[in-house]
Coordinates of C-alpha atoms and ligand atoms in Angstrom, one line a residue:
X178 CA -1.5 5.1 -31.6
X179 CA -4.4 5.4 -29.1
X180 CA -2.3 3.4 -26.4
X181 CA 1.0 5.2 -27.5
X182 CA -0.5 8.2 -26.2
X183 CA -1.4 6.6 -23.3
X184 CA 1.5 5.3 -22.3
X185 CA 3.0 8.8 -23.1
X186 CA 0.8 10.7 -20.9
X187 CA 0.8 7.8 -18.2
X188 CA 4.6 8.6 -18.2
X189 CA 4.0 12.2 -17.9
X190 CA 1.7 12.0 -15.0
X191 CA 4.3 9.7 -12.6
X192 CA 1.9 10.1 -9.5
X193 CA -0.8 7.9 -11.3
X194 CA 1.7 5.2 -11.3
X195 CA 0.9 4.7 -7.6
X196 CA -2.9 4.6 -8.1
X197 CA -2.2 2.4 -11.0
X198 CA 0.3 -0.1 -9.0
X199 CA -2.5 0.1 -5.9
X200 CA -5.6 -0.7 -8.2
X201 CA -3.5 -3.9 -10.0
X202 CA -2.2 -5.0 -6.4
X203 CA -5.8 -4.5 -5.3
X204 CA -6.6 -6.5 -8.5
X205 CA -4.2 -9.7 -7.7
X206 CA -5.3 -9.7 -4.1
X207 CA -9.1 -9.9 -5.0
X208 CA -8.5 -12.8 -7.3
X209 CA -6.4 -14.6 -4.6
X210 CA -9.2 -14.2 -2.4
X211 CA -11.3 -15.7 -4.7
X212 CA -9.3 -18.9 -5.4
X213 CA -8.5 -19.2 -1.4
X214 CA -12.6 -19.0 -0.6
X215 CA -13.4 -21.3 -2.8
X216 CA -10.7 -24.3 -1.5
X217 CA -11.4 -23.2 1.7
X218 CA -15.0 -24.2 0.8
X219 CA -13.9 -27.5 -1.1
X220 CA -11.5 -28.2 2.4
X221 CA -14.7 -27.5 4.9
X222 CA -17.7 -28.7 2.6
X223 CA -18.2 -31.7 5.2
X224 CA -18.8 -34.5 3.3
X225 CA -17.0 -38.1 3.8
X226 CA -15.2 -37.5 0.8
X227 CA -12.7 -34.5 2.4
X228 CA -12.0 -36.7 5.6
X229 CA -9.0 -37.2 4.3
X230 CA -7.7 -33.5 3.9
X231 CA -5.2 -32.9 7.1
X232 CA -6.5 -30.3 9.8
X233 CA -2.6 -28.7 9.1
X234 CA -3.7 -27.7 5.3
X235 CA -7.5 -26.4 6.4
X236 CA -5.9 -24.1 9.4
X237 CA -3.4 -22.9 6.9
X238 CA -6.1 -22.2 4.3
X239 CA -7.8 -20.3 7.2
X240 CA -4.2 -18.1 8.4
X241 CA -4.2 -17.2 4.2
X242 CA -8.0 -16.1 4.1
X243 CA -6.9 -13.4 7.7
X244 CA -4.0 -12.5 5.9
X245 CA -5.5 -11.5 2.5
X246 CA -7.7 -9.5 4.2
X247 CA -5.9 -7.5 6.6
X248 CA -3.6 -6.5 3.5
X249 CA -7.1 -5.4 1.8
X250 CA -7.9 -3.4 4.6
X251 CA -4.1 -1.9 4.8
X252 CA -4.7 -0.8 0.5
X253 CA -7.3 2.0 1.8
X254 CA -4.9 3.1 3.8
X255 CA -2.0 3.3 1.5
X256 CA -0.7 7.0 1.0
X257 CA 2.1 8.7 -0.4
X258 CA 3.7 10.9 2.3
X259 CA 5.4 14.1 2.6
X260 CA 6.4 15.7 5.3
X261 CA 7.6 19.3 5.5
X262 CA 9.9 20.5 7.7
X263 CA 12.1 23.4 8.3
X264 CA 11.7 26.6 10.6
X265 CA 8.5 28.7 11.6
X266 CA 8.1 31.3 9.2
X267 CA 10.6 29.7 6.0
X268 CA 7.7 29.3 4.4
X269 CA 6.5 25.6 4.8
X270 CA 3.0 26.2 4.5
X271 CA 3.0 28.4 1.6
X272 CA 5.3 26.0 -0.4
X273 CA 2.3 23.3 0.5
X274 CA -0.2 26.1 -0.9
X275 CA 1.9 26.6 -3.8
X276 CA 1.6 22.8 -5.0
X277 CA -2.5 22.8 -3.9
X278 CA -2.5 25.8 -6.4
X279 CA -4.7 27.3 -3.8
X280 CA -4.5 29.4 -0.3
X281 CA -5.7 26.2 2.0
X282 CA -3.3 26.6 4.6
X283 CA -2.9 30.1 7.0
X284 CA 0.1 31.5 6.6
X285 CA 2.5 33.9 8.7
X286 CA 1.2 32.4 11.8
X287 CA 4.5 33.0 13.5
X288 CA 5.6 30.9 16.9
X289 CA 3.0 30.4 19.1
X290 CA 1.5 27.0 17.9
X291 CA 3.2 23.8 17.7
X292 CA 0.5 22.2 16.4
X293 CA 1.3 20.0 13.1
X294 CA -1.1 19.8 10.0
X295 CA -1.7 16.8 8.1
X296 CA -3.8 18.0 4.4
X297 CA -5.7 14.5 2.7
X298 CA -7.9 14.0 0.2
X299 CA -11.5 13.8 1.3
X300 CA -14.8 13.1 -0.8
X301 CA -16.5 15.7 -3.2
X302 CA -17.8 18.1 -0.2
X303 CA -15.5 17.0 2.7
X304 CA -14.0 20.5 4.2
X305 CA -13.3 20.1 7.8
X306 CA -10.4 19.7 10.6
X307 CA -10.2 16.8 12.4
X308 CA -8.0 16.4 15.6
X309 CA -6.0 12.7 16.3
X310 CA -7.7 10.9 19.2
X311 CA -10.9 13.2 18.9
X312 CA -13.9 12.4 17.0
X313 CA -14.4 16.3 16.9
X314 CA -14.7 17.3 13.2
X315 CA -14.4 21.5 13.2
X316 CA -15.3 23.4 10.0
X317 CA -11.7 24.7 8.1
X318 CA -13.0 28.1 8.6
X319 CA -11.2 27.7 12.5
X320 CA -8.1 26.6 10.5
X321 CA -7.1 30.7 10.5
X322 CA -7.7 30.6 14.9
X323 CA -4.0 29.0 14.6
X324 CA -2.7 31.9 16.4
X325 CA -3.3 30.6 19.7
X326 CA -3.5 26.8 19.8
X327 CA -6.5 25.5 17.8
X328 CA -10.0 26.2 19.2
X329 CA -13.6 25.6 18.2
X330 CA -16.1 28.7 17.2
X331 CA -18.0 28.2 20.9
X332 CA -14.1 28.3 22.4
X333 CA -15.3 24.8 23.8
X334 CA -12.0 22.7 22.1
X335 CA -8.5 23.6 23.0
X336 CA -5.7 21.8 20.6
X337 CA -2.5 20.4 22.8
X338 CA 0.4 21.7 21.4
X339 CA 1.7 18.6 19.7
X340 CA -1.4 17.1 18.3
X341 CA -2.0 16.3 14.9
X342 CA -4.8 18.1 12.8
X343 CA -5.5 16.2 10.1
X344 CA -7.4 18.9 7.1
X345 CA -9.5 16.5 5.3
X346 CA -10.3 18.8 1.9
X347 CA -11.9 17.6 -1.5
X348 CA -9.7 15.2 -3.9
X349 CA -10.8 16.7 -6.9
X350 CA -9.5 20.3 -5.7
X351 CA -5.7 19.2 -6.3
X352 CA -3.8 16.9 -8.6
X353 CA -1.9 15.7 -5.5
X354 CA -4.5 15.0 -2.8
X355 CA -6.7 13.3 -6.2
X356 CA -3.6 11.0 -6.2
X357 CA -3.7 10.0 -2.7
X358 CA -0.9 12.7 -1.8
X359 CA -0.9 13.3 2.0
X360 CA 1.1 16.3 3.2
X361 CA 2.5 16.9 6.6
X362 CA 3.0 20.7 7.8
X363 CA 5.9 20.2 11.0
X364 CA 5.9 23.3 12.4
X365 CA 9.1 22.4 15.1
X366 CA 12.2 21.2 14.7
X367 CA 12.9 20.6 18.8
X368 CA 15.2 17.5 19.4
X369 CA 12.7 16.0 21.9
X370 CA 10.4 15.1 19.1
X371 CA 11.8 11.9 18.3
X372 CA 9.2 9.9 19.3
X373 CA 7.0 12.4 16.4
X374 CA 10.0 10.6 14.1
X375 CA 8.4 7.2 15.0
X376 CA 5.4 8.0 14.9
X377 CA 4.8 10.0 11.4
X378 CA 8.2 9.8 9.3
X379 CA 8.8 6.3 9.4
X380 CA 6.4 5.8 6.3
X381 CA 7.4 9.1 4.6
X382 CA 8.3 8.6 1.0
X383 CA 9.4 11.7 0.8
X384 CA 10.9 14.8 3.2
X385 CA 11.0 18.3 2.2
X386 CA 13.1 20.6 4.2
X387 CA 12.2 24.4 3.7
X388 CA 15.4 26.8 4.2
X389 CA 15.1 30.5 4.3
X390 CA 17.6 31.2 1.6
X391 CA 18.6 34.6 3.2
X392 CA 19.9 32.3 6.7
X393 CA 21.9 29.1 6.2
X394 CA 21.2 25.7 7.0
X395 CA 20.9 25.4 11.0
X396 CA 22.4 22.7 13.2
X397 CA 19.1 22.2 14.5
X398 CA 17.7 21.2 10.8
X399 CA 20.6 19.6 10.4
X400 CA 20.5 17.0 13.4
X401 CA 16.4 16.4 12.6
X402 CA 17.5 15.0 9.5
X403 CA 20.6 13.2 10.7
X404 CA 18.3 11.4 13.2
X405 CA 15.4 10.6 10.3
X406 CA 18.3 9.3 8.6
X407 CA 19.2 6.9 11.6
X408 CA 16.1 5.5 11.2
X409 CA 15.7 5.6 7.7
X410 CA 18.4 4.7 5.0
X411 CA 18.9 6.9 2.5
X412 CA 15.7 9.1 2.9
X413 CA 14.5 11.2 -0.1
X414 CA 15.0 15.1 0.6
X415 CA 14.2 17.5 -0.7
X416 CA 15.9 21.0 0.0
X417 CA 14.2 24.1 -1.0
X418 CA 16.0 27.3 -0.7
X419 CA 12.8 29.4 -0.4
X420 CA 12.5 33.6 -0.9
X421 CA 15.2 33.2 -3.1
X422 CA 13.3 36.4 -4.5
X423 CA 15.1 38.3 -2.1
X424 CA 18.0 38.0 -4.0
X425 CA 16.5 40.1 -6.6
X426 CA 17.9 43.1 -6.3
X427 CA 21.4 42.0 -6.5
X428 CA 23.2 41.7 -9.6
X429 CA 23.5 38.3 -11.7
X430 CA 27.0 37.7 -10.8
X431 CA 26.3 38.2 -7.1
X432 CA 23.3 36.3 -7.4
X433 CA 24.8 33.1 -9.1
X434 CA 28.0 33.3 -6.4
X435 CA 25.5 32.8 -3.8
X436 CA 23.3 30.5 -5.2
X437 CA 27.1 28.4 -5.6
X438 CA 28.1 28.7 -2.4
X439 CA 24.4 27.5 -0.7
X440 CA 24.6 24.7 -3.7
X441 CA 28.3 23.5 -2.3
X442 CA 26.8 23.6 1.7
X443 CA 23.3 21.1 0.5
X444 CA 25.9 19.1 -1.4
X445 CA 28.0 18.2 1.5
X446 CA 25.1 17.7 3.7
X447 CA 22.4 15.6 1.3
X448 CA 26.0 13.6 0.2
X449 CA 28.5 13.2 2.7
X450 CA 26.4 13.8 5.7
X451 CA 23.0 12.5 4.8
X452 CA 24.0 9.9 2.2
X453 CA 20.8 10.7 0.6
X454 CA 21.9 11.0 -2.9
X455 CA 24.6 11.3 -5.2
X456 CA 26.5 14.3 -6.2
X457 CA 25.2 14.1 -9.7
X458 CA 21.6 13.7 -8.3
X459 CA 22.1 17.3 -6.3
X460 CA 20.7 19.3 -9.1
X461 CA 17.5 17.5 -8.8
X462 CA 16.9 17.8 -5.2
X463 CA 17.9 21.4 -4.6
X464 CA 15.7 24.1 -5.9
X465 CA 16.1 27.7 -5.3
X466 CA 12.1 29.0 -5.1
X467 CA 9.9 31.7 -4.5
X468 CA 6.8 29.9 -3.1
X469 CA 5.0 33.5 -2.6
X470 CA 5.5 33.9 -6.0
X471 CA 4.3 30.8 -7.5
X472 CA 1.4 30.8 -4.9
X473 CA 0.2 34.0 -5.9
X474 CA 1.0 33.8 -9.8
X475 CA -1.6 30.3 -9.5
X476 CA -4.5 31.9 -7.7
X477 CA -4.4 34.6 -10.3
X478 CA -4.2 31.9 -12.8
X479 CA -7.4 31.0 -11.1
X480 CA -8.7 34.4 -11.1
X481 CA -8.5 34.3 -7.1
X482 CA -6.4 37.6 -7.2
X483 CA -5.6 40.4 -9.4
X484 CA -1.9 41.0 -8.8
X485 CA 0.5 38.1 -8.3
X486 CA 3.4 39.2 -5.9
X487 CA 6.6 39.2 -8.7
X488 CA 10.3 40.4 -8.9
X489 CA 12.9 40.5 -11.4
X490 CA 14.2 37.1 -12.4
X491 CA 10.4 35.6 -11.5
X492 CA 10.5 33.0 -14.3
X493 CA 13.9 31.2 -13.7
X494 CA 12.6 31.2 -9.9
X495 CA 8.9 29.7 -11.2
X496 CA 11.2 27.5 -13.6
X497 CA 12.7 26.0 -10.7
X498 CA 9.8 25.4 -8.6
X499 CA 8.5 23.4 -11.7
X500 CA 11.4 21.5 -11.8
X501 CA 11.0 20.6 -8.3
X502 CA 7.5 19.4 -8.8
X503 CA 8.2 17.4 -11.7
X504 CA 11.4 15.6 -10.2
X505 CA 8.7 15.3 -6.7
X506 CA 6.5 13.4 -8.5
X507 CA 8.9 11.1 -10.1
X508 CA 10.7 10.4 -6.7
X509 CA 7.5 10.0 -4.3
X510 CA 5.1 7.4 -6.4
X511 CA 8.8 5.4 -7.7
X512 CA 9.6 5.8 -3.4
X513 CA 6.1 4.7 -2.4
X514 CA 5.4 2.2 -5.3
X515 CA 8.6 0.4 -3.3
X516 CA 8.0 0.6 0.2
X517 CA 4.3 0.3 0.3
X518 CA 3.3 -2.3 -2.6
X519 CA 7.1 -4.4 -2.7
X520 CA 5.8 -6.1 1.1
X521 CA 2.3 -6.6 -0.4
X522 CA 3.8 -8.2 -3.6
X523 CA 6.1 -10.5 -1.7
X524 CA 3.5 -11.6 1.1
X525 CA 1.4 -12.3 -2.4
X526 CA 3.9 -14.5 -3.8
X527 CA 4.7 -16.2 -0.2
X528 CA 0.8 -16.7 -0.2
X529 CA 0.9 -18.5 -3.8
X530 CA 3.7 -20.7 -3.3
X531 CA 2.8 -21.9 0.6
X532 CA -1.0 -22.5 -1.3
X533 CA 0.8 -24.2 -4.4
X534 CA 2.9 -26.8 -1.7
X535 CA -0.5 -27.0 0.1
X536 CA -2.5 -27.9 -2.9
X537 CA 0.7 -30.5 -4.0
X538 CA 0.3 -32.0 -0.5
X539 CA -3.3 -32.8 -0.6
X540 CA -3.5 -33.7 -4.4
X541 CA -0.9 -36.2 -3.1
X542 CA -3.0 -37.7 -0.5
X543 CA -6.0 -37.5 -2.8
X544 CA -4.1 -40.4 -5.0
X545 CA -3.1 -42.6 -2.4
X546 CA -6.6 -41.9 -0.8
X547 CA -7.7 -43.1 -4.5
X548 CA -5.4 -46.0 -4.6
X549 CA -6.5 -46.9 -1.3
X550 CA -10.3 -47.1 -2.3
X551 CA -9.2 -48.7 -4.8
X552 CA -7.5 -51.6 -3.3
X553 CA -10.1 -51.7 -1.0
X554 CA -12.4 -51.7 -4.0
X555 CA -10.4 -54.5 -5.1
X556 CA -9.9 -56.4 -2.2
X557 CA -13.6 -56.5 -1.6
X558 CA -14.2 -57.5 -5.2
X559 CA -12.4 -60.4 -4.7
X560 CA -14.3 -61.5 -1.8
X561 CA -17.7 -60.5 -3.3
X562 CA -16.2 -62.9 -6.6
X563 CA -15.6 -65.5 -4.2
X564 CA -18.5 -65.2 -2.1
X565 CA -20.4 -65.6 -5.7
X566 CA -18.3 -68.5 -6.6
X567 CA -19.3 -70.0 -3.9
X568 CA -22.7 -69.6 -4.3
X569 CA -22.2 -70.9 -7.8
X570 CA -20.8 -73.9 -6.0
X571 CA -22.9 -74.2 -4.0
X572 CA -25.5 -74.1 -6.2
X573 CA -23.6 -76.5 -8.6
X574 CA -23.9 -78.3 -5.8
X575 CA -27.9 -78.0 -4.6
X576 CA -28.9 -79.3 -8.3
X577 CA -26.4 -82.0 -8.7
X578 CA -27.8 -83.1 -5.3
X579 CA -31.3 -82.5 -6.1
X580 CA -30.6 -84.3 -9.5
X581 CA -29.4 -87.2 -7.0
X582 CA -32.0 -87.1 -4.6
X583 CA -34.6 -87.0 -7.4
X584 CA -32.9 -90.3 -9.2
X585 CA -33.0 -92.0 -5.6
X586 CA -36.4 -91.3 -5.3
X587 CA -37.9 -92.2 -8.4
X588 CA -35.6 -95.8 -8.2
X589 CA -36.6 -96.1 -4.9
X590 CA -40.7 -95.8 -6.7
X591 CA -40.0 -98.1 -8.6
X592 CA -38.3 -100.6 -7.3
X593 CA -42.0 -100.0 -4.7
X594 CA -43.8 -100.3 -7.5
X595 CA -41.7 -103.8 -8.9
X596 CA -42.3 -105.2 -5.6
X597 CA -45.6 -104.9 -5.6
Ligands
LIG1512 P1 5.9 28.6 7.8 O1 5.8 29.1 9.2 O2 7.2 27.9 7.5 O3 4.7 27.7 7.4 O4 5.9 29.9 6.9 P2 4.7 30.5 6.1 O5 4.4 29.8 4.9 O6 3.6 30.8 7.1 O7 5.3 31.9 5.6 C1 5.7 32.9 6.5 C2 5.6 34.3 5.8 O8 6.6 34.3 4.8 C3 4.3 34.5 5.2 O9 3.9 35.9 5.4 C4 4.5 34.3 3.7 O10 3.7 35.1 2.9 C5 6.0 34.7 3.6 N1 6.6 34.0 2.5 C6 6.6 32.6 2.3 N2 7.3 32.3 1.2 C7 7.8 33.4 0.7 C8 8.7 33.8 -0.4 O11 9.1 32.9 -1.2 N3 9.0 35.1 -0.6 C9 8.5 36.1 0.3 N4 8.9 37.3 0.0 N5 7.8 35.8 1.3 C10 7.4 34.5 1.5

């Protein structure tokens, strides 16, 4: 029963799945490096009795010790990404707040940064900025000085307008950065980025594009993705059609037309255009949200604010954003699970099987090194049996000759002793 429940609640909590799959991998990998060490030791230990391992078999012992490792190293480093895109002021970073169940990032900042934001889990007190190719750590308090490009409290640090600030914030504060979550805030969607495409989507699990439900869908967001998707087959997006509260004060019929006729434009483009998903998988990747309204109904929850932001038809809009959450989780830890432990798994198996042929080819020169001592063994045994023949002959020999020699003498005595 116990385990039942495990399993049920294992199922229910899909993002553990990944630290699950990363701890077993992790798991395999230490055992492997156990076995290799210690035939890497039996192949180097020296003694006479190894001469006859090949220097081919002890080098490749050595490549599959380097391997292992770097893969051990590359397990610390092994995320689930999201990366959030859509433009300034859709509501990106409060649809990040939203699933933190907390107001981490600033919101409303408007145009004038291009800056990008990278949230991570850190350890139990860890609260600070940190800026890619700086070792500058900055406390997250100068996370609301966005405004105006990034700068310290002295003034001393100016942020470049494309750099990456990575907000390193405590695991156990959200369910997602406590399962190794990693969100990317993209505050742009300029074409000359594409290098940023190379350089942070390319491991992406997952992409959520934030629309403004009162505009529709822009070329501009449009090409972004259609150039992710030239580089990425079939990429998992998300689209969130965000202050959809704003269609509260029109009436349910209007309401529902609308919500069709946005529903009909993501079709054709995660379908036909994208080739992301299939129709029938539409209804799970399109979610029509009020991330102000979740946001601030959670930090009330928390007791962080009085009076949560609300407007008629709140709860189908709160429904929804649950819905999106649940069907996130399912499709980021199945879409890193794939890409980031499938390569380790295979390089695993590639590992056993070259070790298995190694093992096969020196257990096979081990015999004929055996039947070659052997041999030898014999071959010397035979001489040593017929060096002690014949010393047995010759020995034979000595006493028959001594028995002789003592005969002749003793005749010869007497015969003396006659004449005399
Ligand atoms: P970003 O530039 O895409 O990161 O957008 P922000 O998250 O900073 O949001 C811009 C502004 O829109 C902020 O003042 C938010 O409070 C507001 N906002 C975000 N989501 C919603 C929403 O669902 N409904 C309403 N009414 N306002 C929202």
């Amino acid at each position: 029963n116990q385990s039942q429940s495990r399993k049920t609640s294992r199922y229910e909590e899909p993002l553990k799945r990944f630290t699950d799959a990363k701890n077993q991998m992790k798991d395999i990998y230490n055992d492997l490096e156990g076995c290799v060490q210690n035939l890497s030791q039996f192949y180097d230990d020296g003694s006479d009795a190894n001469k006859f391992v090949p220097e081919k078999e002890i080098q490749e012992v050595r490549r599959f010790q380097d391997s292992i490792s770097t893969i051990q190293k590359m397990f610390n480093r092994d995320k689930m990404k999201v990366v959030f895109f859509g433009r300034t002021s859709n509501g990106k970073s409060t649809v990040i707040n939203a699933m933190l169940h907390q107001k981490l990032l600033p919101q409303g900042i408007g145009h004038t940064t291009s800056s990008f934001l990278k949230v991570e889990g850190g350890s139990e007190n860890e609260k600070m900025l940190q800026i890619e190719g700086s070792d500058t750590k900055l406390p997250i308090t100068d996370l609301h000085r966005l405004g105006n490009a990034l700068s310290a409290s002295d003034g001393s640090t100016k942020i470049g307008t494309d750099s990456l600030i990575t907000v390193l914030y405590p695991k156990a504060s959200s369910k997602l950065l406590q399962n190794e979550v990693v969100l990317v805030d993209r505050v742009d969607l300029s074409p000359e980025y594409d290098s940023w495409i190379d350089k942070h989507c390319l491991d992406a699990d997952v992409f959520v594009l934030v629309c403004n439900s009162e505009s529709t869908l822009t070329q501009a967001e449009k090409n972004f993705f259609l150039r992710v998707a030239k580089k990425l087959s079939r990429p998992n997006v998300f689209i969130l059609n965000n202050r959809w509260d704003a269609s509260s004060a029109e009436d349910d019929d209007q309401i529902e037309q609308v919500r069709n006729q946005h529903m009909k434009r993501f079709m054709t483009f995660l379908v036909d255009e994208l080739k992301s998903c299939s129709p029938h998988e539409c209804k799970d990747r399109v979610f029509f949200i009020s991330a102000r309204e979740v946001l601030e109904q959670r930090m009330k929850d928390r007791g962080e604010l009085a009076n949560a932001y609300q407007q008629d038809g709140h709860a189908r809009r709160r429904a929804d954003f649950n819905n999106f959450e649940t069907n996130f989780e399912r499709l980021i830890s199945k879409a890193a699970i794939r890409t980031k432990f499938e390569a380790h798994d295979r390089r695993a198996r590639e590992i056993i099987t070259d070790m298995k042929d190694n093992l096969d080819n020196v257990t096979n020169l081990a015999s004929q090194e055996k039947q070659r001592l052997k041999l030898d063994y014999e071959l010397k045994n035979r001489e040593f049996n017929e060096c002690r023949k014949q010393f047995s002959e010759f020995e034979q020999r000595y006493r028959e000759q001594q028995q002789r020699i003592r005969q002749e003498v003793h005749l010869k005595v007497s015969a003396d002793f006659h004449l005399e």
